[in-house]
Coordinates of C-alpha atoms in Angstrom, one line a residue:
Chain T
M8 CA -29.0 316.7 51.1
T9 CA -29.9 312.8 51.5
R10 CA -30.0 311.0 54.7
E11 CA -27.0 308.7 52.4
I12 CA -24.3 311.8 51.5
L13 CA -24.7 312.3 55.4
I14 CA -24.0 308.8 56.4
E15 CA -21.1 309.0 54.1
H16 CA -19.3 312.2 55.8
I17 CA -19.7 310.6 59.1
N18 CA -18.6 307.3 58.1
K19 CA -15.6 308.7 56.0
V20 CA -14.7 310.4 59.6
F21 CA -14.9 306.6 61.3
V22 CA -13.0 305.0 58.8
D23 CA -10.3 308.3 58.6
K24 CA -9.5 308.9 62.5
F25 CA -9.9 304.7 63.6
E26 CA -9.2 303.6 60.3
L27 CA -12.8 301.0 60.9
D28 CA -14.0 299.1 57.9
P29 CA -17.0 301.2 56.0
A30 CA -18.7 297.6 55.8
I31 CA -19.0 297.1 59.6
L32 CA -20.9 300.9 60.0
T33 CA -24.2 300.2 60.1
P34 CA -26.7 302.3 62.2
E35 CA -27.4 299.7 65.0
K36 CA -23.6 299.7 65.8
R37 CA -23.4 300.2 69.4
I38 CA -20.7 303.0 69.6
F39 CA -18.5 302.0 72.8
E40 CA -19.6 297.7 72.8
D41 CA -19.4 297.2 68.9
L42 CA -16.9 299.4 67.8
E43 CA -15.0 299.6 71.1
L44 CA -14.6 303.3 71.4
D45 CA -14.0 305.0 74.8
S46 CA -14.5 308.7 76.4
L47 CA -10.9 309.3 75.2
D48 CA -12.3 308.0 71.7
I49 CA -15.1 310.6 71.2
V50 CA -13.1 313.5 72.0
D51 CA -11.2 312.1 68.7
L52 CA -14.6 311.4 66.9
V53 CA -16.1 314.9 68.0
T54 CA -13.1 316.3 66.6
G55 CA -13.7 314.6 63.1
L56 CA -17.3 315.8 63.0
Q57 CA -16.1 319.2 64.2
H58 CA -13.7 319.3 61.0
T59 CA -16.5 317.7 58.4
F60 CA -19.3 319.5 59.5
G61 CA -17.4 322.8 60.7
I62 CA -19.6 323.6 63.5
P63 CA -18.7 323.7 66.9
L64 CA -20.1 320.6 69.2
R65 CA -18.2 320.9 72.0
D66 CA -21.9 322.2 74.1
N67 CA -24.1 319.7 72.7
K68 CA -25.5 318.2 75.1
E69 CA -27.2 315.8 72.6
L70 CA -23.6 314.4 72.0
L71 CA -23.7 312.8 75.4
Q72 CA -26.8 311.1 74.3
I73 CA -25.8 309.2 71.4
R74 CA -25.7 305.1 71.8
T75 CA -25.5 304.1 68.4
L76 CA -23.9 305.1 65.2
G77 CA -27.3 305.5 63.9
D78 CA -27.9 308.2 66.6
I79 CA -25.2 310.1 65.2
Y80 CA -26.9 310.0 61.9
N81 CA -30.3 310.8 63.7
L82 CA -28.1 313.9 65.1
F83 CA -26.2 315.3 62.3
E84 CA -29.6 315.2 60.2
K85 CA -31.1 317.4 62.5
I86 CA -28.4 319.8 62.9
V87 CA -28.5 320.2 59.1
Q88 CA -31.5 320.8 59.0
E89 CA -31.0 323.9 61.6
H90 CA -27.8 324.9 59.8
P91 CA -29.1 325.1 56.3
E92 CA -25.9 326.0 54.8
L93 CA -24.5 323.1 55.8
E94 CA -26.1 321.3 53.1
E95 CA -24.3 323.3 50.2
K96 CA -21.0 322.6 52.1
L97 CA -21.5 319.0 52.5
T98 CA -22.7 318.5 48.4
K99 CA -20.2 320.2 47.4
E100 CA -17.9 318.6 49.0
Q101 CA -19.5 315.3 47.8
Chain X
M8 CA -6.8 273.3 99.7
R9 CA -4.9 274.4 96.9
T10 CA -6.0 277.8 97.9
F11 CA -4.9 277.5 101.3
L12 CA -1.7 275.9 100.3
V13 CA -0.7 278.4 97.5
Y14 CA -1.4 281.4 100.0
L15 CA 0.4 280.4 102.7
S16 CA 3.5 279.4 100.4
V17 CA 3.4 282.6 99.6
S18 CA 3.0 284.6 103.1
I19 CA 6.1 282.3 104.1
C20 CA 8.0 283.7 101.1
I21 CA 7.0 287.1 101.6
L22 CA 7.5 287.0 105.4
L23 CA 11.0 285.1 105.1
Y24 CA 11.9 288.2 102.3
L25 CA 11.3 291.1 104.5
L26 CA 13.2 289.4 107.0
V27 CA 16.2 288.8 104.7
I28 CA 15.8 292.7 104.1
S29 CA 14.3 294.3 107.0
V30 CA 17.6 296.0 107.2
P31 CA 17.9 297.6 103.6
Y32 CA 13.6 297.8 103.8
C33 CA 14.2 300.3 107.0
I34 CA 16.6 302.5 105.6
T35 CA 14.9 302.5 102.5
L36 CA 11.7 303.7 103.9
M37 CA 14.1 306.7 105.2
L38 CA 15.7 308.0 102.4
P39 CA 13.9 310.8 100.4
G40 CA 11.1 310.6 97.8
R41 CA 12.8 309.6 94.6
R42 CA 15.4 307.5 96.6
C43 CA 13.0 305.6 98.5
A44 CA 10.8 304.9 95.7
H45 CA 13.8 304.2 93.1
Y46 CA 15.3 301.1 96.4
M47 CA 11.2 300.4 97.2
R48 CA 11.1 299.0 93.3
L49 CA 13.8 297.3 93.4
L50 CA 13.2 295.3 96.7
T51 CA 9.6 295.0 95.2
L52 CA 10.9 293.3 91.7
Y53 CA 13.1 290.4 93.4
M54 CA 10.2 290.5 96.0
G55 CA 7.7 289.9 92.6
K56 CA 10.7 287.2 91.5
A57 CA 11.1 285.2 95.0
V58 CA 7.3 284.6 94.7
I59 CA 7.0 283.8 91.4
Y60 CA 9.8 281.5 90.8
I61 CA 10.2 280.1 94.5
A62 CA 7.2 280.7 96.1
L63 CA 4.4 279.6 93.9
R64 CA 7.1 276.8 91.9
P65 CA 5.7 273.5 93.9
F66 CA 2.1 274.6 92.1
V67 CA 3.4 276.1 89.2
R68 CA 6.2 276.6 86.5
V69 CA 6.4 280.1 85.3
Q70 CA 8.3 280.5 82.0
Y71 CA 10.0 283.8 80.5
S72 CA 11.0 284.5 76.7
D73 CA 12.0 287.5 75.7
L74 CA 11.5 288.1 72.1
A75 CA 12.5 291.9 72.5
D76 CA 16.0 290.8 71.8
G77 CA 16.8 292.0 75.1
A78 CA 15.4 295.9 74.5
T79 CA 16.2 297.8 77.3
A80 CA 14.9 301.5 76.5
P81 CA 12.3 302.6 79.4
G82 CA 8.5 302.2 77.7
I83 CA 5.0 301.4 78.0
Y84 CA 4.7 297.8 79.0
I85 CA 1.4 297.3 77.5
C86 CA -0.1 293.3 79.0
N87 CA -3.1 291.6 79.0
H88 CA -4.7 290.7 82.1
R89 CA -6.4 287.9 82.8
A90 CA -5.7 286.9 87.0
A91 CA -4.4 289.2 90.3
T92 CA -0.9 287.3 90.0
D93 CA -0.1 289.4 86.8
A94 CA 1.2 292.1 89.0
F95 CA 3.6 289.4 90.4
L96 CA 4.5 288.2 87.2
M97 CA 5.2 291.9 86.0
A98 CA 8.9 290.7 88.0
A99 CA 9.7 288.2 85.1
F100 CA 11.0 291.5 82.7
G101 CA 13.3 292.2 85.8
I102 CA 13.1 295.7 84.6
E103 CA 12.4 298.9 87.3
A104 CA 8.9 299.8 86.9
I105 CA 5.5 301.4 88.4
Q106 CA 2.4 299.8 87.6
I107 CA -1.0 301.6 86.6
V108 CA -3.5 299.3 88.9
N109 CA -7.3 299.6 89.5
G110 CA -7.9 301.8 93.0
W111 CA -8.4 298.4 95.2
P112 CA -4.9 296.9 95.4
M113 CA -3.7 300.5 96.8
K114 CA -5.8 300.0 99.5
L115 CA -4.4 296.4 100.6
P116 CA -2.5 296.1 103.8
F117 CA 1.4 295.9 103.1
F118 CA 1.0 295.5 99.3
G119 CA -1.2 299.1 98.9
F120 CA 1.6 300.6 101.3
N121 CA 4.7 299.4 99.2
A122 CA 2.8 300.3 96.1
R123 CA 2.8 303.5 96.9
K124 CA 6.2 303.8 98.1
C125 CA 7.3 302.6 94.7
G126 CA 5.4 305.4 93.0
Y127 CA 2.6 303.1 91.5
L128 CA -0.2 305.0 89.9
D129 CA -3.8 304.5 91.1
A130 CA -5.8 305.0 88.4
T131 CA -9.1 305.9 89.8
Q132 CA -7.3 309.6 92.2
T133 CA -4.9 310.1 89.9
P134 CA -5.7 312.9 87.3
L135 CA -5.4 311.9 83.8
E136 CA -3.7 315.6 82.8
S137 CA -1.0 314.9 85.0
Y138 CA -0.1 311.6 83.6
P139 CA 2.0 313.2 80.9
T140 CA 4.1 314.8 83.4
I141 CA 4.8 312.1 85.9
A142 CA 5.0 309.6 82.8
R143 CA 8.2 311.9 81.6
D144 CA 9.7 312.2 84.8
L145 CA 9.9 308.7 85.2
I146 CA 10.9 307.6 81.9
A147 CA 13.8 310.2 82.2
Q148 CA 14.6 308.3 85.9
G149 CA 14.7 305.1 83.2
V150 CA 11.8 303.3 85.0
S151 CA 9.3 302.1 82.5
I152 CA 5.2 301.9 83.1
I153 CA 2.9 298.9 83.3
A154 CA -0.7 299.2 82.2
F155 CA -3.2 296.6 81.9
P156 CA -5.6 298.8 79.7
E157 CA -8.0 295.9 79.9
G158 CA -9.2 297.9 83.3
T159 CA -10.1 294.8 85.0
R160 CA -9.3 290.9 84.9
S161 CA -10.7 288.2 82.2
G162 CA -10.4 285.6 84.4
S163 CA -10.5 283.6 80.7
T164 CA -8.8 283.3 78.0
Q165 CA -10.8 286.2 76.2
M166 CA -9.3 289.4 76.2
H167 CA -11.5 292.7 77.0
P168 CA -11.1 295.4 74.7
F169 CA -8.6 298.0 75.5
H170 CA -9.4 301.5 76.9
S171 CA -7.4 304.6 74.7
G172 CA -5.9 306.9 77.7
I173 CA -2.4 305.0 77.9
F174 CA -1.8 304.8 74.4
K175 CA -2.6 308.8 74.1
L176 CA 0.0 309.3 76.2
A177 CA 2.5 307.5 74.3
M178 CA 1.7 308.9 71.2
E179 CA 2.3 312.1 73.1
L180 CA 5.3 311.4 74.4
K181 CA 6.5 309.0 71.7
L182 CA 7.4 306.2 73.5
P183 CA 8.2 302.9 72.8
L184 CA 5.7 300.2 73.6
Y185 CA 6.1 296.6 74.4
P186 CA 3.4 293.9 74.5
C187 CA 3.2 291.6 76.8
C188 CA 1.2 288.0 76.8
I189 CA 1.0 285.9 80.0
A190 CA -1.1 282.6 79.3
G191 CA -1.6 279.7 81.9
N192 CA -3.0 281.9 84.6
E193 CA -6.6 282.6 84.3
A194 CA -7.3 280.5 87.0
F195 CA -4.4 281.3 88.8
P196 CA -6.5 282.8 90.8
D197 CA -9.8 282.8 89.4
R198 CA -12.0 286.2 90.1
S199 CA -13.4 284.6 93.4
F200 CA -9.2 284.0 94.4
K201 CA -9.5 280.6 94.5
F202 CA -6.2 279.2 92.8
H203 CA -6.9 276.3 90.7
K204 CA -4.6 273.6 89.4
T205 CA -2.2 274.7 86.5
S206 CA 1.2 273.6 85.2
R207 CA 2.6 276.1 83.5
I208 CA 2.1 280.4 83.0
L209 CA 4.1 281.7 80.2
V210 CA 5.1 285.0 80.0
H211 CA 6.3 286.7 76.9
R212 CA 7.7 289.9 76.4
L213 CA 7.2 290.9 72.0
P214 CA 9.5 293.2 70.2
P215 CA 9.0 297.1 70.9
V216 CA 6.5 299.2 68.8
L217 CA 8.3 302.7 68.6
P218 CA 7.1 305.8 68.0
E219 CA 8.7 305.8 64.2
D220 CA 5.9 302.5 63.9
Y221 CA 2.8 304.4 64.8
A222 CA 4.0 307.7 63.7
N223 CA 1.4 307.4 61.1
M224 CA -1.6 306.7 62.9
P225 CA -4.3 309.0 63.2
T226 CA -5.6 308.4 66.8
A227 CA -4.9 306.3 70.1
Y228 CA -7.4 304.2 68.7
V229 CA -5.9 302.7 66.2
L230 CA -2.7 302.0 67.9
K231 CA -4.6 300.5 70.6
K232 CA -6.4 298.3 68.1
H233 CA -2.6 297.3 67.0
L234 CA -1.5 296.4 69.9
H235 CA -4.5 294.5 71.1
T236 CA -4.3 292.7 67.4
L237 CA -0.6 291.6 68.8
I238 CA -1.3 290.6 71.8
A239 CA -4.0 288.2 70.8
Q240 CA -2.5 286.6 68.2
E241 CA 0.7 285.8 70.0
T242 CA -1.6 284.6 73.5
E243 CA -3.9 282.7 71.3
K244 CA -0.3 281.1 70.0
M245 CA 0.7 280.7 73.5
D246 CA -2.7 278.8 74.6
R247 CA -2.2 276.3 72.2
E248 CA 1.0 275.6 73.7
L249 CA -0.4 275.2 77.2
H250 CA -3.5 272.9 75.9
P251 CA -2.5 271.7 72.4

């Protein structure tokens, strides 16, 4: 699966949950400062990502380190590498 | 000099007000919790009116416009927050309400005591999970909740981003949200509590955003952005009116 497909799935969560314009969703965007999410919005974000990827994320400590949208893309690239079954699932949904 | 005179005027006004209401004030303090809170909120409402319409009158004119057609249902009042006077300006709405405040106002002598007696909520001390129960109880009593979701004073005509908490609460309890706009007091006082020259402060209450209006919004984030836009558009208009 290409990084583009992964980014598309992650961006869809932002569009569906926060009605953000896809055009502004670029890797350098800071989650809190630029997109104006706060800690409670992160709960909605995690719920959306869990639903999209079908994996539990609440105990993922690396999620606490994310600062930019690019950090989320990188984290999920790593998660997909660790869970090869996700690749098939996401490609099918594509 | 202006700062000194404003503090003097407000202090004298509050002292005179307390003198006039000293008997009902003392009786109210002896009432059981909920009744005490109810009467304290009314006494505080009129103290706020005395401050903004009498004590501040020699320095600034406060003009209130209700664009909500006199809607009376209790709900959540969402206000922009430019200066410390906002807490007093809430009296312009003429409603029984509590405010959600940052920790420090609760520690002020007299004002902090009154705020606690009124049932104001200290955002730094109140556990998040207790808000729905508290809010449901207040709304059932006909008491509205005033929130400043920017979290801190902006000290300018700019508005900080909103926090989502109060909007999550509104969605959970399906409460009407009243967007409220204040303009003209960004330097009255400034963030160092100095009062600068200003001629008018405008306070507007906009039509409520009802639960059916936001029923299809997926998250509190979308609702907070909607309210932010409504308030930003109105305050821009108000700023243009004040500074043509």
